[in-house]
Amino acid sequence: KIVDLQFSVNLDHPIIISQSPVMGHRSRALRKTVGCERSGLIFGISGTLDLSKKAQDIGLKAFAACCEKSSKHLGLLIAGTGQDLGQLKNLVDELGIIDQVKFLGWQEPEEMDVFHMSCDVLLHPANYDPFPVVIIEAMSWSIPVIGTSTSGTVEERVVDGINGFAVSPGDFENMSESMLRFINSPKLLKSASLAARHTAEIWPMARSVEVVKSEMSKLIKYSA
């Protein structure tokens, strides 16, 4: 028998961290590096830099397209490292968005807290990803998600136009159009942020624990 044991995240953690003045200062400093300290909108990408799987180049092209079409201050934070870091840096240069993109490298847990506090929308342009935890982590921080329909948690938890958007893999124009909807509508971004958090709250850690306990109970009873 296959039992679907969902991943969970600590829903209290974002609330506690967001109340810290020190973390708030660090977040503002990070936003400033891409020109969005007090205004503008920041997108985030998190994960191993592997173009064949994670397709961060699609996210970069979508971001560049948004920069061309919008007069607002836009920034992109990329957390993680990997074999294709050099290629992505070259692409940023080619696209002419070097001042708006910040490569953060490997991030420790506390640094990821600052990353999440600084992002308004998470991008997940992967070609395929069975169950990316970055999606549910972002939602716990009230961050809406624009991800590919071939990523497990996007398919399972993203409701189009409500808490984010699901787009086709490899289609940067489709992703860019979804990004522009958030850029051009602060009201939509706010409602999607609230909806993202609500989605995360449907799967608290306690629910996952109960699933495990229930299945273990059945196993013990069967073995006896």
Coordinates of N, CA, C and O in Angstrom, one line a residue, residues 12-110:
D12 N 4.5 28.4 12.4 CA 4.7 29.5 13.4 C 6.0 30.3 13.1 O 6.1 31.4 13.5
H13 N 6.9 29.6 12.5 CA 8.2 30.2 12.3 C 8.2 31.5 11.5 O 8.8 32.5 12.0
P14 N 7.5 31.6 10.4 CA 7.5 32.9 9.7 C 6.9 34.0 10.5 O 7.4 35.2 10.4
I15 N 5.9 33.7 11.3 CA 5.3 34.7 12.1 C 6.3 35.3 13.2 O 6.4 36.5 13.4
I16 N 7.0 34.4 13.8 CA 8.0 34.8 14.8 C 9.1 35.6 14.2 O 9.5 36.6 14.7
I17 N 9.7 35.1 13.1 CA 10.8 35.8 12.5 C 10.4 37.1 12.0 O 11.2 38.1 12.0
S18 N 9.2 37.3 11.4 CA 8.8 38.5 10.8 C 8.6 39.6 11.9 O 8.6 40.8 11.5
Q19 N 8.5 39.3 13.1 CA 8.4 40.2 14.2 C 9.7 40.8 14.7 O 9.8 41.7 15.5
S20 N 10.8 40.2 14.2 CA 12.2 40.6 14.6 C 12.6 41.9 13.9 O 12.8 41.9 12.7
P21 N 13.0 42.9 14.7 CA 13.5 44.2 14.1 C 14.8 43.9 13.3 O 15.0 44.5 12.3
V22 N 15.6 43.0 13.9 CA 16.9 42.8 13.2 C 16.7 42.1 11.9 O 17.3 42.5 10.9
M23 N 15.8 41.1 11.8 CA 15.5 40.5 10.5 C 14.9 41.4 9.6 O 15.1 41.3 8.3
G24 N 14.0 42.3 10.1 CA 13.4 43.3 9.2 C 14.4 44.2 8.6 O 14.4 44.6 7.4
H25 N 15.4 44.6 9.4 CA 16.5 45.4 8.9 C 17.3 44.7 7.8 O 17.7 45.3 6.7
R26 N 17.6 43.4 8.0 CA 18.3 42.6 7.1 C 17.6 42.5 5.8 O 18.1 42.5 4.7
S27 N 16.2 42.3 5.9 CA 15.4 42.2 4.7 C 15.4 43.5 3.9 O 15.5 43.4 2.6
R28 N 15.3 44.6 4.5 CA 15.3 45.9 3.8 C 16.7 46.1 3.1 O 16.7 46.6 2.0
A29 N 17.8 45.7 3.8 CA 19.1 45.8 3.2 C 19.2 44.9 2.0 O 19.8 45.3 1.0
L30 N 18.6 43.7 2.0 CA 18.7 42.8 0.9 C 17.9 43.4 -0.3 O 18.3 43.3 -1.5
R31 N 16.7 43.9 0.0 CA 15.8 44.5 -1.0 C 16.5 45.7 -1.7 O 16.4 45.9 -2.9
K32 N 17.3 46.4 -0.9 CA 18.0 47.5 -1.4 C 19.1 47.1 -2.5 O 19.3 47.9 -3.4
T33 N 19.6 45.9 -2.4 CA 20.6 45.5 -3.4 C 20.1 45.4 -4.8 O 20.9 45.4 -5.7
V34 N 18.8 45.3 -4.9 CA 18.2 45.2 -6.3 C 17.3 46.4 -6.5 O 16.4 46.4 -7.3
G35 N 17.5 47.5 -5.7 CA 16.8 48.7 -6.0 C 15.3 48.7 -5.5 O 14.5 49.5 -6.0
C36 N 15.0 47.9 -4.6 CA 13.5 47.8 -4.1 C 13.4 47.9 -2.6 O 12.6 47.1 -2.0
E37 N 14.2 48.8 -2.0 CA 14.2 48.8 -0.5 C 12.8 49.2 0.0 O 12.3 48.5 0.9
R38 N 12.2 50.2 -0.5 CA 10.9 50.7 0.0 C 9.8 50.6 -1.0 O 8.6 50.8 -0.6
S39 N 10.1 50.3 -2.2 CA 9.0 50.2 -3.2 C 9.4 49.2 -4.2 O 10.5 48.6 -4.2
G40 N 8.5 48.9 -5.1 CA 8.8 47.9 -6.2 C 8.4 46.5 -5.7 O 7.8 46.3 -4.7
L41 N 8.7 45.6 -6.6 CA 8.3 44.2 -6.3 C 9.5 43.2 -6.6 O 10.2 43.4 -7.6
I42 N 9.7 42.3 -5.7 CA 10.8 41.4 -5.8 C 10.3 40.0 -6.0 O 9.5 39.4 -5.3
F43 N 10.9 39.3 -7.0 CA 10.6 37.9 -7.3 C 11.8 37.1 -6.7 O 12.9 37.6 -6.6
G44 N 11.5 35.9 -6.4 CA 12.6 35.0 -5.9 C 12.6 33.7 -6.5 O 11.6 33.1 -7.0
I45 N 13.8 33.1 -6.7 CA 14.0 31.8 -7.2 C 14.9 31.0 -6.2 O 15.9 31.6 -5.7
S46 N 14.6 29.8 -5.8 CA 15.3 29.1 -4.8 C 15.5 27.7 -5.2 O 14.6 27.0 -5.7
G47 N 16.8 27.2 -5.1 CA 17.1 25.8 -5.5 C 18.4 25.6 -6.2 O 19.1 26.6 -6.4
T48 N 18.8 24.4 -6.4 CA 20.0 24.0 -7.1 C 20.0 24.6 -8.5 O 19.0 24.5 -9.2
L49 N 21.1 25.3 -8.9 CA 21.2 25.9 -10.2 C 21.6 24.9 -11.2 O 22.7 24.7 -11.6
D50 N 20.5 24.2 -11.8 CA 20.7 23.2 -12.7 C 19.7 23.4 -13.8 O 18.5 23.1 -13.7
L51 N 20.1 23.9 -15.0 CA 19.2 24.3 -16.0 C 18.4 23.2 -16.6 O 17.2 23.4 -17.0
S52 N 19.0 22.0 -16.7 CA 18.3 20.9 -17.3 C 17.0 20.5 -16.5 O 16.1 20.0 -17.0
K53 N 17.1 20.7 -15.2 CA 16.0 20.3 -14.3 C 15.2 21.5 -13.8 O 14.0 21.6 -13.9
K54 N 15.9 22.5 -13.3 CA 15.2 23.6 -12.6 C 14.9 24.8 -13.5 O 14.1 25.6 -13.2
A55 N 15.6 24.8 -14.7 CA 15.3 25.8 -15.7 C 15.2 27.3 -15.2 O 14.3 28.0 -15.6
Q56 N 16.2 27.7 -14.4 CA 16.2 29.0 -13.9 C 16.4 30.1 -15.1 O 16.0 31.2 -14.9
D57 N 16.9 29.6 -16.2 CA 17.1 30.5 -17.3 C 15.7 31.0 -17.8 O 15.6 32.1 -18.3
I58 N 14.7 30.1 -17.7 CA 13.3 30.5 -18.1 C 12.8 31.7 -17.2 O 12.2 32.6 -17.6
G59 N 13.1 31.5 -15.9 CA 12.7 32.6 -14.9 C 13.4 33.9 -15.2 O 12.8 35.0 -15.1
L60 N 14.7 33.8 -15.6 CA 15.4 35.0 -15.9 C 14.9 35.7 -17.2 O 14.7 36.9 -17.2
K61 N 14.6 34.9 -18.2 CA 14.0 35.5 -19.4 C 12.6 36.1 -19.2 O 12.3 37.2 -19.7
A62 N 11.8 35.5 -18.3 CA 10.5 36.0 -18.0 C 10.7 37.3 -17.2 O 9.9 38.3 -17.5
F63 N 11.6 37.3 -16.3 CA 11.9 38.6 -15.5 C 12.3 39.7 -16.4 O 11.8 40.8 -16.3
A64 N 13.2 39.4 -17.3 CA 13.7 40.4 -18.3 C 12.6 41.0 -19.1 O 12.5 42.2 -19.4
A65 N 11.7 40.1 -19.5 CA 10.5 40.6 -20.3 C 9.6 41.5 -19.5 O 9.1 42.5 -20.0
C66 N 9.5 41.2 -18.2 CA 8.7 42.1 -17.3 C 9.3 43.4 -17.2 O 8.7 44.5 -17.2
C67 N 10.7 43.4 -17.1 CA 11.4 44.7 -16.9 C 11.2 45.6 -18.1 O 11.2 46.8 -18.0
E68 N 11.1 45.0 -19.3 CA 10.9 45.8 -20.5 C 9.5 46.4 -20.6 O 9.3 47.4 -21.2
K69 N 8.5 45.7 -20.0 CA 7.1 46.1 -20.1 C 6.6 46.9 -19.0 O 5.5 47.5 -19.0
S70 N 7.4 47.0 -17.9 CA 6.9 47.7 -16.7 C 7.8 48.8 -16.3 O 9.1 48.7 -16.4
S71 N 7.3 49.9 -15.8 CA 8.1 51.0 -15.3 C 8.4 50.9 -13.8 O 9.1 51.8 -13.3
K72 N 7.8 49.9 -13.2 CA 8.0 49.8 -11.7 C 9.4 49.2 -11.4 O 10.0 48.6 -12.3
H73 N 9.9 49.5 -10.2 CA 11.1 48.9 -9.8 C 10.9 47.4 -9.6 O 10.0 47.0 -8.8
L74 N 11.7 46.6 -10.2 CA 11.6 45.1 -10.1 C 12.9 44.5 -9.7 O 14.0 45.0 -10.2
G75 N 12.9 43.5 -8.9 CA 14.2 42.8 -8.5 C 14.0 41.3 -8.5 O 12.9 40.8 -8.4
L76 N 15.1 40.6 -8.6 CA 15.1 39.2 -8.6 C 16.2 38.6 -7.7 O 17.4 38.9 -8.0
L77 N 15.8 37.9 -6.7 CA 16.8 37.3 -5.8 C 16.9 35.8 -6.1 O 15.9 35.1 -6.2
I78 N 18.1 35.3 -6.3 CA 18.3 33.9 -6.6 C 19.1 33.2 -5.5 O 20.3 33.5 -5.4
A79 N 18.5 32.3 -4.8 CA 19.1 31.6 -3.7 C 19.5 30.2 -4.1 O 18.7 29.5 -4.7
G80 N 20.8 29.9 -3.9 CA 21.3 28.6 -4.2 C 22.5 28.6 -5.1 O 22.9 29.7 -5.6
T81 N 23.1 27.5 -5.3 CA 24.3 27.4 -6.1 C 24.2 26.1 -6.9 O 23.4 25.3 -6.7
G82 N 25.1 25.9 -7.8 CA 25.1 24.7 -8.6 C 26.0 24.8 -9.9 O 26.6 25.9 -10.1
Q83 N 25.9 23.8 -10.7 CA 26.8 23.7 -11.8 C 26.6 24.7 -12.9 O 27.5 25.0 -13.7
D84 N 25.4 25.3 -13.0 CA 25.1 26.3 -14.0 C 25.1 27.7 -13.6 O 24.6 28.6 -14.3
L85 N 25.8 28.0 -12.5 CA 25.9 29.4 -12.0 C 26.5 30.3 -13.0 O 26.0 31.4 -13.3
G86 N 27.6 29.9 -13.6 CA 28.3 30.7 -14.6 C 27.4 31.0 -15.8 O 27.4 32.2 -16.3
Q87 N 26.7 30.0 -16.3 CA 25.8 30.3 -17.5 C 24.7 31.3 -17.1 O 24.3 32.1 -17.9
L88 N 24.2 31.2 -15.9 CA 23.1 32.1 -15.5 C 23.6 33.5 -15.3 O 22.9 34.5 -15.7
K89 N 24.8 33.7 -14.8 CA 25.4 35.0 -14.7 C 25.6 35.6 -16.1 O 25.4 36.8 -16.3
N90 N 26.1 34.8 -17.0 CA 26.3 35.3 -18.4 C 25.0 35.7 -19.0 O 24.9 36.7 -19.7
L91 N 23.9 34.9 -18.7 CA 22.6 35.3 -19.3 C 22.1 36.6 -18.7 O 21.5 37.4 -19.4
V92 N 22.3 36.8 -17.4 CA 21.9 38.1 -16.8 C 22.6 39.2 -17.5 O 21.9 40.3 -17.7
D93 N 23.8 39.1 -17.8 CA 24.6 40.1 -18.5 C 24.0 40.3 -19.9 O 23.8 41.5 -20.3
E94 N 23.7 39.3 -20.6 CA 23.2 39.3 -22.0 C 21.8 40.0 -22.0 O 21.5 40.8 -22.9
L95 N 21.0 39.8 -21.0 CA 19.7 40.3 -20.9 C 19.7 41.8 -20.4 O 18.6 42.4 -20.5
G96 N 20.8 42.2 -19.9 CA 20.9 43.6 -19.5 C 20.2 43.9 -18.2 O 19.6 45.0 -18.0
I97 N 20.1 42.9 -17.3 CA 19.4 43.1 -16.0 C 20.3 42.9 -14.8 O 19.9 42.5 -13.7
I98 N 21.6 43.1 -15.0 CA 22.6 42.8 -14.0 C 22.3 43.6 -12.7 O 22.6 43.1 -11.6
D99 N 21.8 44.9 -12.8 CA 21.6 45.7 -11.6 C 20.3 45.3 -10.8 O 20.1 45.7 -9.7
Q100 N 19.5 44.4 -11.4 CA 18.2 44.0 -10.8 C 18.2 42.6 -10.3 O 17.2 42.1 -9.8
V101 N 19.3 41.9 -10.6 CA 19.4 40.5 -10.1 C 20.5 40.3 -9.2 O 21.6 40.8 -9.4
K102 N 20.2 39.6 -8.1 CA 21.2 39.3 -7.1 C 21.3 37.8 -6.8 O 20.4 37.1 -6.5
F103 N 22.6 37.2 -7.1 CA 22.8 35.8 -6.8 C 23.3 35.7 -5.4 O 24.3 36.3 -5.0
L104 N 22.6 35.0 -4.6 CA 22.9 34.9 -3.1 C 23.8 33.8 -2.7 O 24.3 33.8 -1.7
G105 N 23.9 32.8 -3.6 CA 24.7 31.6 -3.3 C 24.0 30.7 -2.3 O 22.8 30.9 -2.1
W106 N 24.8 29.8 -1.7 CA 24.2 28.9 -0.7 C 23.7 29.7 0.5 O 24.4 30.6 1.0
Q107 N 22.5 29.4 1.0 CA 21.9 30.1 2.1 C 21.7 29.2 3.3 O 21.0 28.2 3.2
E108 N 22.2 29.6 4.4 CA 21.9 28.9 5.7 C 20.4 29.2 6.1 O 19.8 30.2 5.5
P109 N 19.8 28.4 7.0 CA 18.4 28.6 7.4 C 18.1 30.1 7.7 O 17.0 30.6 7.3
E110 N 18.9 30.7 8.5 CA 18.6 32.1 8.9 C 18.6 33.0 7.7 O 17.8 34.0 7.6

